[in-house]
Amino acid sequence: MNPFGLTSSTVENYRDGPQISKIFVSEKQKAHNRSKKNICEKFLNQTLLEDKKKVKGLNSRFWKTVCSICEVLSNLKATSPFSSSSSSYIISFPAPASVSKSPLSNTAHRNISFLSSPDSLMSPPFVFPQNLIVLEEDSGDDAGHLSVQNLTSISSLRPSDLEEFVKGVSFDLSDKELFCVEEQEIFDRIYSLIKCFGDLTPGCKLNIVESLRSNFSVLLPNIDSLFRVPASPTNDGRDSDDGGRVLGRVNSHRNAFKIYTFFLIHVVLAQESNSASSNTTKVLPSNRKKHLSSSWNWEAQRGRILSLIANSLEINLSSLFGSSDPDENYLSFVVRNALSMFENATLLKDSDAKEALCRMIGTCATKYHYLAQSCASILHILHKHDFVVLHLADAVAWAEKKYSDGSLSISLIREIGRTNPKDYVKDTVGAENIGRFLVELADRIPKLISTNIGLLVPHFGGESYKIRNALVAVMGKLVAKAFNDIEGEVSSKSIRLRTKQAMLEILLERARDVSAYTRSKVLQVWVELCEEHSVSIGLWNEVAVVAAGRLEDKSAIVRKSALNLLIMMLQHNPFGPQLRVASFEATLKQYRKKLNELEPNVSSESVLDGIPLNSDSGSDDGEIVDDNDNVKKQDSLTDSCMVQEEEQSTQMDSSVPDVGNLEQTRTLIASLEAGLRFSKCISATMPILVQLMASSSASDVENTILLLMRCKQFQIDESEACLRKMLPLVFSQDKSIYEAVENAFITIYITKNPTETAKNLITLAIDSNVGDLAALEFIIGALVSKGDISASMVAALWDYFCFNVSGTSAERSRGALSVLCMAAKSSPEVLSSHLQDIIDIGFGRWAKVEPLLARTACIALQRLTLDDQKNLLTNHGSRVFGVLDSLVTGSWLPEHIWYAAADRAISTIYAIHPSPETLAADLVLKSYHSVVGVDELQNDTDALTVVQASKLSRFLYVTSHVAMNQLVYIESCVRKIQKEKAKKDKLMAEGQHVDKPEQKEDGINAELGVAASEDALLDILSERAEKEIVYGASNEKNLIGHCAPEANLQLLFTVVENAPSETVRSNCTISLGDLAVRFPNLLEPWTENMYSRLHDPSVSVRTNAVLVLSHLILNDMMKVKGHINEMAMRLEDENERISNLAKLFFNELSKKGNNPIYNLLPDILGKLSNQDLKRESFFNIMQFLIGSIKKDKQMEALVEKLCHRFSGVTDAKQWENISYCLAQLSFTDKGIKKLIDLFKVYEHVLSNETVMDHFRTIINKGKKFAKQELKSCIEEFEGKISKFHEDKKEQEITARNAAAHQQKADAIKNIIVDTNLEKENENEKEKSEADEDGEVMDPPMDENENENENENVGVNKEEHGPAPKSVEFEETSHDASSQVIQSESSFDDEVQSPQVIPKGTTKTRAKKSNGVSEKKVADSHVPSVSVRVVS
């Protein structure tokens, strides 16, 4: 802009005769210091001379006008018309007669007015600098644009001066025209304040910000009205020159617009930067200044400023900047700074500021087509910061919605699609952020993304699982949201539906992705689609099959997602509230019959086979319409047709509701078949769910329980039986598992209806085994303590026990009493109110109907309170003990029930009888009488008596249990005496009142040492009682005998190993466990023999061995070291229960202390490597054990331990096993560094290809999590081991070749020796004379003969091969061959090749050969042979 507001284009418009009739000038300050020359030079230099071609075309009339303007302006010095601040003058010039060629007027006479001050007319244009300081560097008269000329040092001003300075700037901004900001003096002062904005006081900040913001807010509507100025006639009847006025106003407004934008954005940047750092605002002294400080609220001001700038972008800037888009300098400044504010997480928390920034970016990129730079900057920020993802997605979505233009989002997707997939492998943070950004875009603008998804599909082949996860999530969003509307042309609808089908197929395929994270994400996406009802019936079963298959995935996160998916599919299934197979089959049978009636020729085959994959109705044009109406109709139909009770499932009414015509019936049958398949699919997962409940992963257990609960709700077959198997999990040490079981139990079995709750608990108690009953007792006890089992539920249980509920059987009565006994363990008062009923029913006639009822009644008596026991003895003592006596000695109970009942009866006698030993003695005596009879007992003969085995068994059972209970009773009495004594001693120590005679006696006893002797006497009596029970009156006659384990252990282990009966071996194994508890030191040398039971061919023996050893080890009664590898081998036992028990053992062992498995792992590795194990079994065992180690420090220590094991073994198989274990570890940065540092320890094993593969696996693991610095070290390490591997392989090949060559040479030399020895033996027979010294004189031979003989020998060697070795030289053959080489080198006339005399050779040649042989034999140090060769 030139000082007059004219541009070269404006000048060009007036080349044929411009007419400037009026200039409106307003000036406050004196302008007499400006001369005509300076004004003209500025005008010509800045406006006209910038385009010389246009200047040449101007006519003389225009130049005269310009000179007139300059002359008038130069006279300002003399007249000083601008001395008054409110004065304004109109300077008129005669207009030319003809201005017909002026493009700005529609009439013959057109006037142009310039509404501006002289200073503004001369202000240079403002150009956005790269930063604030650049305005100072570009200062000077030759800058060509507005810059800082006179900088004020704000820091040097006193507070009062600073305040006056700010007030002056604010006054000028408010009192002058809006575009006074382009005046050099005001511009310099504002710049000085903005530069030091952080150092200003709050009041000063408020003044300057409010002034700039208010001026800018007023300027914006003026810009919109620039081109709406109406034309008005002048005084002389001619139209005013409106075109020129508008042009001048546009130039001034454009400059002011830029300056206000620049200063306001820098205010935000300066204040945000100052807020992030230490706030050093100055304290204001006066109360008024404090009031101003309190009114400074930056959060509110920031939102207003940014909103104002965003609004400024939405006005008609095309007229202001003279083109459709503002200049790039302005857009770059706005976008650059807006995106820099996006990097401020605190700023984005302000909703107003964040919305304004989104509008700024969206408007610049979409409305003004600033796409390339915006996309690059957005992607750059996305790679850096994760918190900007949601906000940038909002910005892109806002732009698409506001302007109905998706160019910004499409450009971003295109750039992401063009990125090399390998880049995302290196930049994991960027990959995650980009992925989240794509998902958010798909959620906000699904239709637009669906049309451009093809640009992203190639990234499915990339290595970054995070990008694949994101693409899976994107497709899930698109399937759910992008294809809902049914509007549009048929062809476009068909294309979109095919796109949807392709996405669904990709989602099914990605469930088998190599990455567990992606597989898990796919299943999570299917969960979302089920919630959105976006999965059709035809696809439902395919998804269910995929989810069921992923239940056996090796990754816990995938299994968790699969369980959640099945839960969601059950919850949102379209087949009805009951999914029993029998119900579906019955309903399906009826409708197939109905279909046959409608169309007799229809085949009875499955209708579903002909339904498309998505089970939607198809039209001729390929359009697929979701048959929601049919689904709803089928829902209601199955609800009405499926029976509510299992007994009614096969008794359905032959008449079924009529659903309509043939096609509707077919559709319904297809839906029923789909429901049947779905029900069977879920039912088939029950065995897998039972396995998952034994998983070491708490998430597996918790989600499996939730799924089983949902299965029971929808009446899936076998779900209830599987759900009962969760009961033992209440003993889990994992709190989350216990809470999951407890919550599931309450949800399923504890209802608001007390009778229904009692019925559920009774059914559980009746159908449960011993282990489940223990778990049920634990849960019920906990629920009673918490109050979850109310008094009304207890009353309902008593009603069942007392047969007050119609239809109650004796079995259900016993179940009710069993549940009440469980509740009484936590609250014994439960039994107090029905003591009489327990005796009457429990021991009455119903006990004969239900034999276990008497046993349960005994348990109830044991759990009575002390008061109830006293009441029982007083009122019903004789009756109760008579019944207990009859239980033990009578024969009315069945054989298989008597033992359990007798056990409880004897325990009850010792629990409630005041002197149980007397009654117990009678029981033993009566049992003995039942065996041998009274007469034999009186005769007391030693003759053998024939007795019944069953009676003898009962007698021995009663005797042993009485003895055991008597021992326990004695110990309880001893503890009771000790407790009373301790209580008495405590009272004496506290100085409380004690009877004086006793106190005196105790004092005397203490002085005499009698008190100490009482304890010793108590121990002696206890020991004597124990011996009396065990041995009896003498060693010959005793009660239960003495096992003498130290003398019979050898026999016991012989029996446990060699007994033909597996029942005997199994029971002996249990006995060994009991002995180990009682005599641990005695059994310690036999530990190996106890572990050997784990290899027994019997499943029951191995099962008991695992249970016994688990109990001993987990309770610290047996050392775990030494033979633990035997237990580890049971992880791969062919019996699934044994394998699960072993897994449970190691899971519990890993929770003890500092995880003993960490210390045991190297020992297990070494011993398993020496076992004859399958490779796969070994890998499975070690993978499971390593998986139980969670701590990083232990993993790092294992790296070092396993690496050092390489140096201690030479077997290639062990190298491979150790390297496999290394590859299974979870590596950290320290672990990788340790592996690299220990290279020398294992470098010798890198020649093995399998070992090398495992090290490559480790390297690939390290690359995934390593930072850039470590990643470079890993890559260097990879190159190092690869090079070493190749070198080592070459060395081994060379060594093998050398060894083969050496072996070949040795074989040849052995042939020479053996052959010559044979010849020597033959020639010795032909010798007539032999020299005493053993010398052999050989006649000379010519060289040719020697050469020929050598050649013959070589041929013979190749033809006949090596000769067999002589027995005489077998031990010294190697020595001899080496000596041959040494001796041959010492003769000049040596024979170079072995010599074999073929058939027909002359004697002379034989003699020569004989001489050679003798020479070699002599060099081989053969005794008594000395050979000398004479040439």
XYZ file of C-alpha atoms in Angstrom, residues 490-808:
319
model
C -29.482 -48.219 -6.523
C -26.001 -48.465 -8.020
C -24.376 -46.435 -5.232
C -26.248 -48.445 -2.610
C -24.998 -51.668 -4.143
C -21.429 -50.418 -4.114
C -21.681 -49.329 -0.518
C -23.164 -52.640 0.573
C -20.403 -54.520 -1.210
C -17.939 -52.320 0.619
C -19.611 -53.186 3.902
C -19.482 -56.895 3.083
C -15.778 -56.629 2.255
C -15.133 -54.929 5.590
C -16.962 -57.681 7.464
C -14.887 -60.326 5.709
C -11.703 -58.484 6.632
C -12.810 -58.356 10.261
C -13.399 -62.103 10.264
C -10.041 -62.730 8.651
C -8.150 -60.460 11.049
C -9.253 -62.645 13.979
C -6.312 -64.834 12.943
C -3.772 -62.015 12.878
C -0.235 -62.865 13.984
C -0.404 -60.257 16.737
C -2.380 -61.062 19.859
C -3.198 -57.379 20.250
C -4.834 -57.266 16.834
C -6.771 -60.484 17.434
C -8.026 -59.033 20.689
C -8.965 -55.770 19.004
C -10.934 -57.579 16.315
C -12.994 -59.372 18.939
C -13.576 -56.097 20.765
C -14.844 -54.560 17.519
C -17.288 -57.435 17.110
C -18.492 -56.728 20.644
C -19.245 -53.153 19.643
C -21.031 -54.307 16.506
C -23.188 -56.660 18.549
C -24.095 -53.802 20.874
C -25.004 -51.659 17.868
C -27.074 -54.528 16.374
C -24.927 -54.371 13.267
C -24.372 -58.130 12.899
C -26.906 -59.916 10.721
C -28.323 -63.332 11.543
C -26.460 -64.988 8.699
C -23.150 -63.685 9.996
C -23.989 -64.350 13.636
C -22.842 -67.954 13.688
C -19.609 -67.212 11.856
C -18.719 -64.676 14.488
C -19.681 -67.118 17.241
C -17.432 -69.806 15.761
C -14.529 -67.366 15.600
C -15.082 -66.317 19.220
C -15.343 -69.932 20.396
C -12.113 -70.777 18.615
C -10.285 -67.882 20.248
C -11.128 -69.290 23.703
C -8.101 -71.542 23.249
C -5.817 -68.732 22.147
C -2.396 -68.716 23.773
C -2.769 -65.057 24.747
C -4.793 -64.119 27.828
C -5.974 -60.819 26.338
C -7.424 -62.625 23.326
C -9.208 -65.138 25.533
C -10.628 -62.294 27.591
C -11.953 -60.561 24.485
C -13.421 -63.829 23.182
C -15.238 -64.403 26.464
C -16.608 -60.861 26.420
C -17.756 -61.319 22.827
C -19.664 -64.503 23.658
C -21.261 -62.765 26.640
C -22.365 -59.899 24.422
C -23.646 -62.240 21.718
C -25.781 -64.067 24.254
C -27.102 -60.801 25.636
C -28.011 -59.394 22.212
C -28.842 -62.644 20.434
C -31.769 -62.389 17.994
C -33.050 -65.891 18.696
C -34.958 -65.489 21.949
C -34.545 -65.707 25.735
C -34.124 -69.503 25.763
C -31.427 -71.268 23.791
C -31.919 -74.902 24.717
C -31.158 -77.215 21.841
C -34.223 -79.345 22.530
C -36.521 -76.323 22.344
C -35.096 -75.219 19.009
C -35.268 -78.707 17.573
C -38.895 -79.117 18.635
C -39.922 -75.732 17.241
C -37.967 -76.311 14.051
C -39.597 -79.686 13.563
C -43.048 -78.118 13.753
C -42.279 -75.400 11.228
C -40.605 -77.777 8.819
C -43.786 -79.782 8.913
C -45.708 -76.568 8.288
C -43.432 -75.775 5.339
C -43.988 -79.223 3.854
C -47.700 -78.651 4.036
C -47.384 -75.309 2.249
C -45.103 -76.740 -0.434
C -44.999 -80.550 -0.530
C -42.157 -80.591 -3.066
C -39.788 -78.638 -0.829
C -36.848 -80.717 0.333
C -36.449 -81.234 4.049
C -32.852 -80.070 3.849
C -31.651 -77.063 5.771
C -33.102 -73.874 4.402
C -30.256 -71.863 5.849
C -27.821 -73.355 3.348
C -29.416 -71.305 0.622
C -29.447 -68.044 2.565
C -26.682 -65.505 1.780
C -23.875 -64.901 4.251
C -25.449 -61.822 5.750
C -28.895 -63.482 5.954
C -30.563 -60.426 4.455
C -33.217 -60.418 1.796
C -31.798 -59.884 -1.658
C -33.325 -58.000 -4.549
C -32.722 -58.408 -8.259
C -30.330 -55.500 -8.416
C -28.118 -56.899 -5.691
C -29.556 -54.700 -2.997
C -29.579 -56.328 0.419
C -32.243 -55.260 2.877
C -31.935 -56.163 6.541
C -34.925 -58.256 7.524
C -35.461 -56.738 10.946
C -39.188 -57.343 10.864
C -38.701 -61.049 10.384
C -36.193 -61.120 13.208
C -38.623 -59.417 15.568
C -41.381 -61.757 14.530
C -39.109 -64.725 15.145
C -38.190 -63.377 18.580
C -41.795 -63.214 19.668
C -42.494 -66.559 18.078
C -39.709 -68.377 19.872
C -40.762 -66.725 23.101
C -44.254 -68.102 22.667
C -43.253 -71.507 21.348
C -40.263 -72.367 23.524
C -41.297 -73.987 26.755
C -40.340 -72.653 30.143
C -39.590 -75.987 31.817
C -37.430 -78.834 30.606
C -40.206 -81.366 31.271
C -42.403 -79.632 28.715
C -39.760 -79.423 25.983
C -40.947 -82.606 24.276
C -44.662 -82.035 24.837
C -45.259 -79.111 22.525
C -48.612 -78.428 21.039
C -48.824 -79.671 17.500
C -50.349 -76.410 16.407
C -47.941 -73.577 15.765
C -48.697 -69.920 15.027
C -49.170 -69.099 11.374
C -46.442 -66.662 10.323
C -47.727 -65.988 6.828
C -46.909 -67.177 3.349
C -44.286 -69.586 2.081
C -41.397 -67.106 1.948
C -42.025 -65.901 5.477
C -42.105 -69.461 6.713
C -38.810 -70.160 4.981
C -37.269 -67.097 6.552
C -38.465 -68.157 9.977
C -37.058 -71.664 9.528
C -33.756 -70.161 8.451
C -33.705 -68.062 11.611
C -34.553 -71.082 13.752
C -31.759 -73.090 12.136
C -29.363 -70.251 12.803
C -30.500 -70.169 16.425
C -30.022 -73.931 16.726
C -26.484 -73.660 15.368
C -25.726 -70.839 17.738
C -27.020 -72.822 20.713
C -24.939 -75.850 19.747
C -21.866 -73.659 19.252
C -22.167 -72.205 22.751
C -22.869 -75.622 24.269
C -19.742 -77.017 22.638
C -17.607 -74.508 24.527
C -18.514 -75.874 27.973
C -15.460 -78.195 28.295
C -13.178 -75.320 27.304
C -14.814 -73.049 29.881
C -14.195 -75.642 32.583
C -10.510 -75.604 31.645
C -10.417 -71.824 31.699
C -11.692 -71.807 35.284
C -8.415 -73.520 36.208
C -6.377 -70.906 34.352
C -3.582 -69.037 36.089
C -4.947 -65.785 34.670
C -7.484 -64.123 36.944
C -9.149 -62.439 33.966
C -9.787 -65.846 32.405
C -11.510 -67.086 35.540
C -13.573 -63.966 36.121
C -14.832 -63.682 32.558
C -15.489 -67.414 32.314
C -17.722 -67.174 35.369
C -19.570 -64.241 33.816
C -20.074 -66.183 30.596
C -21.359 -69.239 32.452
C -23.777 -67.030 34.355
C -25.063 -65.665 31.064
C -25.303 -69.197 29.655
C -27.385 -70.283 32.622
C -29.638 -67.283 32.139
C -30.303 -68.374 28.541
C -30.520 -72.051 29.582
C -27.591 -73.283 27.525
C -27.192 -77.036 27.854
C -24.701 -78.191 30.541
C -24.113 -74.618 31.701
C -25.425 -75.241 35.206
C -23.210 -78.282 35.734
C -20.187 -76.293 34.583
C -21.142 -73.409 36.810
C -21.021 -75.623 39.896
C -17.395 -76.355 39.158
C -16.594 -72.761 40.031
C -17.364 -73.401 43.727
C -13.861 -74.672 44.687
C -12.456 -71.385 43.415
C -13.600 -69.717 46.647
C -10.403 -71.060 48.187
C -8.297 -69.116 45.688
C -5.759 -66.737 47.174
C -6.602 -64.218 44.471
C -9.129 -61.836 45.970
C -10.627 -60.930 42.605
C -11.395 -64.575 41.833
C -13.018 -65.091 45.218
C -15.152 -61.991 44.762
C -16.166 -63.128 41.275
C -17.297 -66.507 42.616
C -19.144 -64.931 45.517
C -20.922 -62.401 43.304
C -21.873 -65.106 40.836
C -23.193 -67.298 43.648
C -25.337 -64.472 45.004
C -26.622 -63.568 41.551
C -27.585 -67.105 40.606
C -28.698 -68.770 43.821
C -29.652 -65.982 46.266
C -32.923 -64.387 45.189
C -35.442 -62.092 46.828
C -37.823 -64.992 47.289
C -36.730 -66.939 50.436
C -38.419 -70.153 49.304
C -36.725 -70.015 45.922
C -33.366 -69.346 47.570
C -33.832 -72.301 49.942
C -34.746 -74.513 47.008
C -31.596 -73.482 45.090
C -29.313 -74.100 48.071
C -30.868 -77.479 48.817
C -30.403 -78.589 45.212
C -26.767 -77.517 45.361
C -26.166 -79.403 48.607
C -27.732 -82.602 47.295
C -25.950 -82.669 43.931
C -22.490 -81.550 45.091
C -19.555 -83.847 45.780
C -17.309 -83.658 48.832
C -15.088 -80.918 47.413
C -18.025 -78.821 46.270
C -19.686 -79.243 49.676
C -16.589 -77.827 51.391
C -16.641 -74.854 49.031
C -20.394 -74.423 49.520
C -19.921 -74.430 53.285
C -17.273 -71.741 52.978
C -19.464 -69.510 50.804
C -22.596 -69.931 52.931
C -20.603 -69.176 56.075
C -19.298 -65.975 54.496
C -22.767 -64.938 53.323
C -24.285 -65.565 56.754
C -21.581 -63.407 58.332
C -22.334 -60.597 55.858
C -26.092 -60.915 56.292
C -26.767 -61.880 52.678
C -28.647 -64.946 53.918
C -31.541 -63.507 55.893
C -33.641 -64.954 58.696
C -36.508 -65.549 56.264
C -34.237 -67.738 54.123
C -33.212 -69.725 57.228
C -36.889 -70.162 58.132
C -37.587 -71.461 54.623
C -34.806 -74.017 55.073
C -36.354 -75.196 58.341
C -39.694 -75.576 56.549
C -38.071 -77.893 54.040
C -36.322 -79.870 56.777
C -39.510 -80.291 58.812
C -41.518 -81.341 55.717
C -43.709 -78.224 55.978
C -43.391 -77.677 52.218
C -45.551 -79.972 50.149
C -43.718 -82.514 48.047
C -40.563 -82.446 50.175
